[in-house]
Coordinates of C-alpha atoms in Angstrom, one line a residue:
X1 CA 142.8 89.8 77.9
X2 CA 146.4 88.6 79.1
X3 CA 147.4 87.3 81.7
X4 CA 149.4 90.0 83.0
X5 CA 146.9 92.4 82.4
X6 CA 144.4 90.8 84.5
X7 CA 146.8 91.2 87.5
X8 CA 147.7 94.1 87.2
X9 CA 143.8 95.1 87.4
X10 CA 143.5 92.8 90.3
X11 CA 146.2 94.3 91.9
X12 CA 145.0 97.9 91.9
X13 CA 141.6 96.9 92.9
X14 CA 142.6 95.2 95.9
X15 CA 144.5 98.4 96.4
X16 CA 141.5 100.4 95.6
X17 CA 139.5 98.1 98.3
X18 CA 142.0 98.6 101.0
X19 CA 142.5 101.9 100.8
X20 CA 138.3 102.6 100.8
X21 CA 138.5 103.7 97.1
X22 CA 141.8 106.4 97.7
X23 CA 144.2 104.6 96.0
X24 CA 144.4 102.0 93.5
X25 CA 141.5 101.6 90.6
X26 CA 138.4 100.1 91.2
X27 CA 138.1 97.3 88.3
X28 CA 136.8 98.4 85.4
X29 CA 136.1 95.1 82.9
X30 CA 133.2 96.2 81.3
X31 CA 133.1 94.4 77.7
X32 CA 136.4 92.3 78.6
X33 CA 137.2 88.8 77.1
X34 CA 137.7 86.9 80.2
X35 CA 137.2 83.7 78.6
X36 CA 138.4 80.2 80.6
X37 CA 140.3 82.6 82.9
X38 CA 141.7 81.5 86.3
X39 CA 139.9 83.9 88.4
X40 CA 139.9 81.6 91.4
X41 CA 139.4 83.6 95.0
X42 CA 139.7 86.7 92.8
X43 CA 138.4 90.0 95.2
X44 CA 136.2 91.3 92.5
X45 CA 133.9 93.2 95.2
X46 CA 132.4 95.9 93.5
X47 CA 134.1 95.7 90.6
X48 CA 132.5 96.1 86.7
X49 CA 132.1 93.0 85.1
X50 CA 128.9 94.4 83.0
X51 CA 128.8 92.6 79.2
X52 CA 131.8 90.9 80.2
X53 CA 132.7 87.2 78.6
X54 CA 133.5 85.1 81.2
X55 CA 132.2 81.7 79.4
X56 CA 133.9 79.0 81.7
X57 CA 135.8 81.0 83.8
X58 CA 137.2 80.0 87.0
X59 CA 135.6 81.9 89.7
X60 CA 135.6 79.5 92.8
X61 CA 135.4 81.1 95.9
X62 CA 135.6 84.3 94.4
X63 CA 134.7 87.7 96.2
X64 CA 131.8 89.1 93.9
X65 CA 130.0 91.2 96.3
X66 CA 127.9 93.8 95.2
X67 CA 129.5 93.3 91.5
X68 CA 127.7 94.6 88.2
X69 CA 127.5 91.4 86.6
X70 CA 124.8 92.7 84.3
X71 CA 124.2 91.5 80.7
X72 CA 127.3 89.5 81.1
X73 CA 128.1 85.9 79.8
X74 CA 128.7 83.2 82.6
X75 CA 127.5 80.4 80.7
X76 CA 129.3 76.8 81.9
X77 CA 131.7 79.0 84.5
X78 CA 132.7 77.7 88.1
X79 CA 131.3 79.8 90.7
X80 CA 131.2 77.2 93.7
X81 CA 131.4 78.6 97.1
X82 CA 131.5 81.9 95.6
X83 CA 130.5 85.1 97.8
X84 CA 127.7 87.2 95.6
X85 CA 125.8 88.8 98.3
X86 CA 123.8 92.4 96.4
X87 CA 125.8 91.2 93.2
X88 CA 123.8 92.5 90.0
X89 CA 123.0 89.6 87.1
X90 CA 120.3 91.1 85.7
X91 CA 120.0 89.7 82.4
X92 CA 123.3 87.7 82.6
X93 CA 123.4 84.2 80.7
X94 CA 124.1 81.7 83.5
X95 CA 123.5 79.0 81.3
X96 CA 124.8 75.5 82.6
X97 CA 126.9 77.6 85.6
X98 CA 128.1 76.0 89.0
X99 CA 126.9 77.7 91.3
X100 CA 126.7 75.4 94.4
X101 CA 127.1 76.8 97.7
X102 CA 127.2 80.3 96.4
X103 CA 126.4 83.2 98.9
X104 CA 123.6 85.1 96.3
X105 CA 121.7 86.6 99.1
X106 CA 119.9 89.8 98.1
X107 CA 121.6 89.6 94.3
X108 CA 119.6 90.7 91.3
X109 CA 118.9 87.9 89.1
X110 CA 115.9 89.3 87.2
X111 CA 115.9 88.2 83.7
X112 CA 118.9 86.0 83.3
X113 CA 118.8 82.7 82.3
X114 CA 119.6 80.3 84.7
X115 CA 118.4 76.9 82.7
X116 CA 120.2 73.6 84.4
X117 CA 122.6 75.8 86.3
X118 CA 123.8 73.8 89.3
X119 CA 122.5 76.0 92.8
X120 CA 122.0 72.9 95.2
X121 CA 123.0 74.3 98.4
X122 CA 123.2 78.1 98.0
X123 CA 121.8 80.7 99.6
X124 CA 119.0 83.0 97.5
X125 CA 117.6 84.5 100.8
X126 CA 116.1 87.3 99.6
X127 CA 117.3 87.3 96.4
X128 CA 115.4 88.9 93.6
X129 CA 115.3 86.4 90.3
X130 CA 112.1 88.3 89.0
X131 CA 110.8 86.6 85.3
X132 CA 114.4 84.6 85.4
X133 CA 114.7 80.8 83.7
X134 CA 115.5 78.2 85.9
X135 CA 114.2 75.9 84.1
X136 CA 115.4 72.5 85.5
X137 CA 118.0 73.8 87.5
X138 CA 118.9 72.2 90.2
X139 CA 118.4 74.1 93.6
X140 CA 118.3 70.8 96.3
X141 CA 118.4 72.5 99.9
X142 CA 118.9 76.0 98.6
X143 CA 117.7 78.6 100.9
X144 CA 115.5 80.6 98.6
X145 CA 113.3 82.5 101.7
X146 CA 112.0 85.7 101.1
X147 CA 113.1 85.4 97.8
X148 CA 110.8 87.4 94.9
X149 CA 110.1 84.2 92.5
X150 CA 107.6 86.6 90.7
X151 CA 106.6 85.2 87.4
X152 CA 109.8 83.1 87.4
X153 CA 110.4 79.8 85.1
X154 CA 111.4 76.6 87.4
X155 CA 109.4 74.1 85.6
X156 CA 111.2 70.9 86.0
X157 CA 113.6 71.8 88.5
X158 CA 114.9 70.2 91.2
X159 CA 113.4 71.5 94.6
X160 CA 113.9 69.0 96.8
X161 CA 114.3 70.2 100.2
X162 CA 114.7 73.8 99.4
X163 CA 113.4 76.4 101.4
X164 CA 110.8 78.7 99.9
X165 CA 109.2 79.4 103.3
X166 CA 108.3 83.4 102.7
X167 CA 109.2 83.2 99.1
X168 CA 106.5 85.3 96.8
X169 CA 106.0 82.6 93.7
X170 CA 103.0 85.2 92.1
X171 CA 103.0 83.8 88.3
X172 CA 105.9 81.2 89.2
X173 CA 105.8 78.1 87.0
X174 CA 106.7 75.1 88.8
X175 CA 105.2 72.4 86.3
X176 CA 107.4 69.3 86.6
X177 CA 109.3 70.6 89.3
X178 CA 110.5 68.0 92.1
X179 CA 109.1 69.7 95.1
X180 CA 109.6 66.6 97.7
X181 CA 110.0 68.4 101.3
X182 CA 110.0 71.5 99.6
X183 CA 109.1 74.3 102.3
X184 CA 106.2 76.3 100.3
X185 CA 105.2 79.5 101.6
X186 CA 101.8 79.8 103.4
X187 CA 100.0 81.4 100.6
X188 CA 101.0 79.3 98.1
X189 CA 99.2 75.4 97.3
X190 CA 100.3 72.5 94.6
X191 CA 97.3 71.0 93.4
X192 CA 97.3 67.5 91.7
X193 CA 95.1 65.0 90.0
X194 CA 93.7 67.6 88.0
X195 CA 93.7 67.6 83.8
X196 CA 95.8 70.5 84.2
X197 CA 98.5 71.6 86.9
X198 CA 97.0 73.8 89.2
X199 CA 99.6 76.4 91.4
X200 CA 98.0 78.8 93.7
X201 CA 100.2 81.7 95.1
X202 CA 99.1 84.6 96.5
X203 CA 96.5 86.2 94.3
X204 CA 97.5 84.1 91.3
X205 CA 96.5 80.7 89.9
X206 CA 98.1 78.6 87.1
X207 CA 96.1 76.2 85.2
X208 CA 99.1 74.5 83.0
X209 CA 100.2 77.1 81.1
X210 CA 98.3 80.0 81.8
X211 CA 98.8 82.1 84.7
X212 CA 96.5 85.1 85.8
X213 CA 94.8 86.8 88.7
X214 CA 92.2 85.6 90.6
X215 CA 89.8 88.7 89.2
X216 CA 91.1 87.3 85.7
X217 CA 90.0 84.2 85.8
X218 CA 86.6 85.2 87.0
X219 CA 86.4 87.5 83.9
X220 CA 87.2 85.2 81.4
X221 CA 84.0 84.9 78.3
X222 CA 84.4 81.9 76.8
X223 CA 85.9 82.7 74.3
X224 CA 88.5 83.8 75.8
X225 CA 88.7 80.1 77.3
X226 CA 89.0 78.6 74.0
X227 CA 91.5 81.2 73.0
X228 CA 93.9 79.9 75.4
X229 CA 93.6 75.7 74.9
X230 CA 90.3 75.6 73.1
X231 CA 87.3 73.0 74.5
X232 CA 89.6 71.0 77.1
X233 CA 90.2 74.0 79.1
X234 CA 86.6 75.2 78.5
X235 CA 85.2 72.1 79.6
X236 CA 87.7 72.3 83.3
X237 CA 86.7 76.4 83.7
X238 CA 83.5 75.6 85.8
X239 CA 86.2 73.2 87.8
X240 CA 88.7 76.1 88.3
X241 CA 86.3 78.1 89.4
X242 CA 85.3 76.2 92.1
X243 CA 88.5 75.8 93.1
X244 CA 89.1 79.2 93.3
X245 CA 85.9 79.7 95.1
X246 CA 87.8 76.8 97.5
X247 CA 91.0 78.2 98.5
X248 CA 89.6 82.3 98.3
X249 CA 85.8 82.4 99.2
X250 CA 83.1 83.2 97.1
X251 CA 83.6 86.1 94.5
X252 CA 82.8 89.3 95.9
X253 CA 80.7 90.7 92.8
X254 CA 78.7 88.2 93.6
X255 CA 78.1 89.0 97.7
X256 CA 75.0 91.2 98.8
X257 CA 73.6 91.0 95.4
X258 CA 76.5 92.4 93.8
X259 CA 76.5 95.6 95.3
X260 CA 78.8 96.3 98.2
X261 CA 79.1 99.9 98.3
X262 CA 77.3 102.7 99.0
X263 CA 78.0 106.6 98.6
X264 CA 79.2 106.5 102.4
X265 CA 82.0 104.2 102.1
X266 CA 83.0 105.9 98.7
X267 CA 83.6 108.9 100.4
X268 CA 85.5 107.7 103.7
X269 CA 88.1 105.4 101.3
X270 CA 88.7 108.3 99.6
X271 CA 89.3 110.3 102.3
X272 CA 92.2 108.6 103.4
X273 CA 94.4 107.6 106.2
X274 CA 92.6 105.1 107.0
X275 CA 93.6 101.3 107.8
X276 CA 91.9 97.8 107.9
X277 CA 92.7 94.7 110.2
X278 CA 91.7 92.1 107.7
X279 CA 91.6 88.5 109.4
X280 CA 90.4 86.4 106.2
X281 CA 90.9 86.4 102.3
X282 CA 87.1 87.1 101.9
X283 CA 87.8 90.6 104.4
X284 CA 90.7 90.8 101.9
X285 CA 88.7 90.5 98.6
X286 CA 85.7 92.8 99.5
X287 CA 88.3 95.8 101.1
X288 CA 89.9 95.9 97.7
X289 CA 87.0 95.6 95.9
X290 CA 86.0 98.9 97.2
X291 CA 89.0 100.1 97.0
X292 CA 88.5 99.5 93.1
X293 CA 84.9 100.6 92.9
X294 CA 86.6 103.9 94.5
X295 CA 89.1 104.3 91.7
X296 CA 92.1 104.1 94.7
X297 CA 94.8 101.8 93.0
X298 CA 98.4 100.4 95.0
X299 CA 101.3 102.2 95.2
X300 CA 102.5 99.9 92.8
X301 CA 99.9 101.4 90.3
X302 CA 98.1 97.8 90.0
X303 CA 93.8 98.1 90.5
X304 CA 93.2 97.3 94.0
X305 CA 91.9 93.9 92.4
X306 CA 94.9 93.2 91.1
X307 CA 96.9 92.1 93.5
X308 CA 96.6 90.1 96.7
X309 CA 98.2 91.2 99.6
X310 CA 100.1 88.0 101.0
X311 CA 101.1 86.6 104.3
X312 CA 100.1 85.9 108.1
X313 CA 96.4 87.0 108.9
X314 CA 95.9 89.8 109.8
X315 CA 97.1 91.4 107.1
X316 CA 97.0 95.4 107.3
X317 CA 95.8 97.4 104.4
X318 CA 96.2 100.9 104.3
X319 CA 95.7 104.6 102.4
X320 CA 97.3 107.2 102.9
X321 CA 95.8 110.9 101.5
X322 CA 98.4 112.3 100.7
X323 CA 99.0 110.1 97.1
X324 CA 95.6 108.0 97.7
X325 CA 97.4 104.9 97.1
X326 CA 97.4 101.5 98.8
X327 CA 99.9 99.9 100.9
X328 CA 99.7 96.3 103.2
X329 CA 102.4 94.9 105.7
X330 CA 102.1 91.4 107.3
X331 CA 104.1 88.5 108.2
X332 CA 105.7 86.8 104.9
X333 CA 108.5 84.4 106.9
X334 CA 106.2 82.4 108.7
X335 CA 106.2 84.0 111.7
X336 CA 103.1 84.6 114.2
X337 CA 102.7 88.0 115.4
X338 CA 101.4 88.5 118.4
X339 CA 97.9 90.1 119.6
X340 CA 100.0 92.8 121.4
X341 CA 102.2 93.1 118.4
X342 CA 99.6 93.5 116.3
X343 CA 97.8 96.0 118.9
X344 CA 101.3 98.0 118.5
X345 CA 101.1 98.2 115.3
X346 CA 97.2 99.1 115.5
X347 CA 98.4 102.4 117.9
X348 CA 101.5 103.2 116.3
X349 CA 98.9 103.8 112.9
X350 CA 96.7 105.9 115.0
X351 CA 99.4 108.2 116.3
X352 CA 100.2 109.1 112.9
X353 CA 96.5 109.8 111.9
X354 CA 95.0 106.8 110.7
X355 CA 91.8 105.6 111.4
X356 CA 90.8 102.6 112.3
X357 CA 88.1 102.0 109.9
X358 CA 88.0 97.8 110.2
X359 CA 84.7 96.9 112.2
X360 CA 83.1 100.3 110.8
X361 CA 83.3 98.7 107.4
X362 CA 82.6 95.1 107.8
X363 CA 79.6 96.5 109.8
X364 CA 78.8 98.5 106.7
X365 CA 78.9 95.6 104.4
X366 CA 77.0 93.2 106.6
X367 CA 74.4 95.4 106.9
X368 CA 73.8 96.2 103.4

């Protein structure tokens, strides 16, 4: 695309922007070959830049809020001190791209391929790079709080003082990474020394490689073990195990003999609108196993097993009757709620027909 063209697109989108989308043309670049272009403090918010090639481009401090960026090609381009906040790069190749100091709070990055891309200093809060490859990258003091890191690739990147307080790292791999005064979220432990890297976040744990649910791991046969790295890992299972019996409590088909239901409970979890106070992992675990023996799944359609709710203790779990599903809120910044918060909280449940069910069940269970 010429030169003159790309004005006169950037013209009428300004136009468009000014004028709250009345006049002008939003910016319609879907597909365009931006190549090496000089888009430097461009006011590309909102426009379409999906499956756009914009290979080295020039896009320092650059408007790109709340941009479809999607499936496009940013590989080796210049977006320092650029403004991204809600931008979509799902899927985008951001291969080798500058990115430092960028404003990428709340922006889609799931999928795209962020390997050695340049993020030291930007801001992530909140920002969703779901299964992305940021494999050494290099993210020194970015602010990645609250950030979804499910299942995403950062092995051998450079964390050093970034901020992951809040940050959900579920399935992350973080082999190699330099995490010196890295701020880790509560829920989730580095553990070293071992023959394998061991990762613990929320309900999952990574043993090199392989990265699975708590429940999976304690379901493993062996072969299944020597599917995955054959008699090494077989001979550290019984290690892993323990562990996981360390950092989560004992495993709860294994509590009261293996049986921690009875008819009664059955029949009030599937009742619904009910709620528990869980203060411990272990209260966690055997709530959900119920919740699993009773066929009631999340609202996420994951067995209740399946996932670990995450956060300050105590963590609220709750079904509602009308879809039977299961839904949790805590803290996931850090912060300490308060017994009167929490109390709130506790009525505010009530009012809208919930029952508290907490001591009734752990009574239950302890009695059994």
């Amino acid at each position: 695309m010429n030169f003159c063209k790309i004005n006169e697109i950037l013209e009428q989108h300004k136009i468009w922007l000014c004028s709250g989308g009345k006049n002008g043309v939003k910016a319609d670049l879907r597909y365009a070959n931006l190549n090496r272009a000089d888009l430097k403090g461009a006011n590309l918010d909102f426009a379409d830049l999906s499956d756009a090639n914009l290979e080295s481009t020039d896009l320092r401090d650059a408007n790109l809020n709340c941009a479809d960026l999607s499936d496009a090609n940013l590989g080796e381009a210049f977006l320092t001190d650029a403004r991204l906040r809600y931008v979509s790069l799902r899927n985008a190749n951001l291969h080798d791209v500058d990115l430092r100091r960028a404003d990428l709070r709340h922006a889609d990055l799931r999928g795209a391929d962020l390997r050695y891309a340049d993020l030291s200093g930007a801001n992530l809060h909140s920002a969703y790079p779901m299964e992305a490859n940021l494999s050494e990258a290099d993210l020194r003091g970015a602010d990645l709080s609250d950030a979804d890191l499910t299942g995403v690739n950062l092995r051998g990147a450079d964390l050093r003082d970034a901020n992951l307080a809040g940050a959900n790292l579920r399935g992350a791999d973080l082999r190699d990474a330099d995490l010196k005064n890295v701020d880790l979220p509560e829920s989730t432990f580095i553990i070293s020394g071992e023959e394998y890297f061991i990762s613990i976040s929320g309900d999952y744990v990574r043993a090199g490689c392989q990265a699975h649910s708590v429940s999976k791991w304690r379901q493993f046969n062996k072969q299944d073990i020597l599917e995955m790295d054959g008699k090494k890992l077989l001979k550290f299972y019984p290690r892993l195990l323990d562990l996981i019996d360390f950092y989560y409590g004992q495993d709860v088909n294994t509590l009261n003999g293996g049986k921690i239901d009875n008819k009664t409970i059955i029949e009030r979890l599937l009742r619904g609108n009910w709620f528990t106070a869980c203060k411990t992992a272990q209260e966690v675990d055997l709530i959900l196993q119920s919740c699993e023996n009773a066929g009631i799944k999340w609202v996420t359609h994951e067995k209740a097993t399946e996932f670990k709710p995450y956060g300050q203790y105590p963590i609220y779990i709750f079904n509602e009757n009308d879809d039977h599903t299961l839904h949790y809120y805590s803290s996931i910044n850090g912060k300490k709620y308060s017994k009167e918060e929490y109390e709130l909280a506790a009525e505010y449940h009530e009012k809208r027909g919930y029952e508290d069910i907490t001591d009734w069940y752990f009574n239950k269970i302890k009695n059994k």
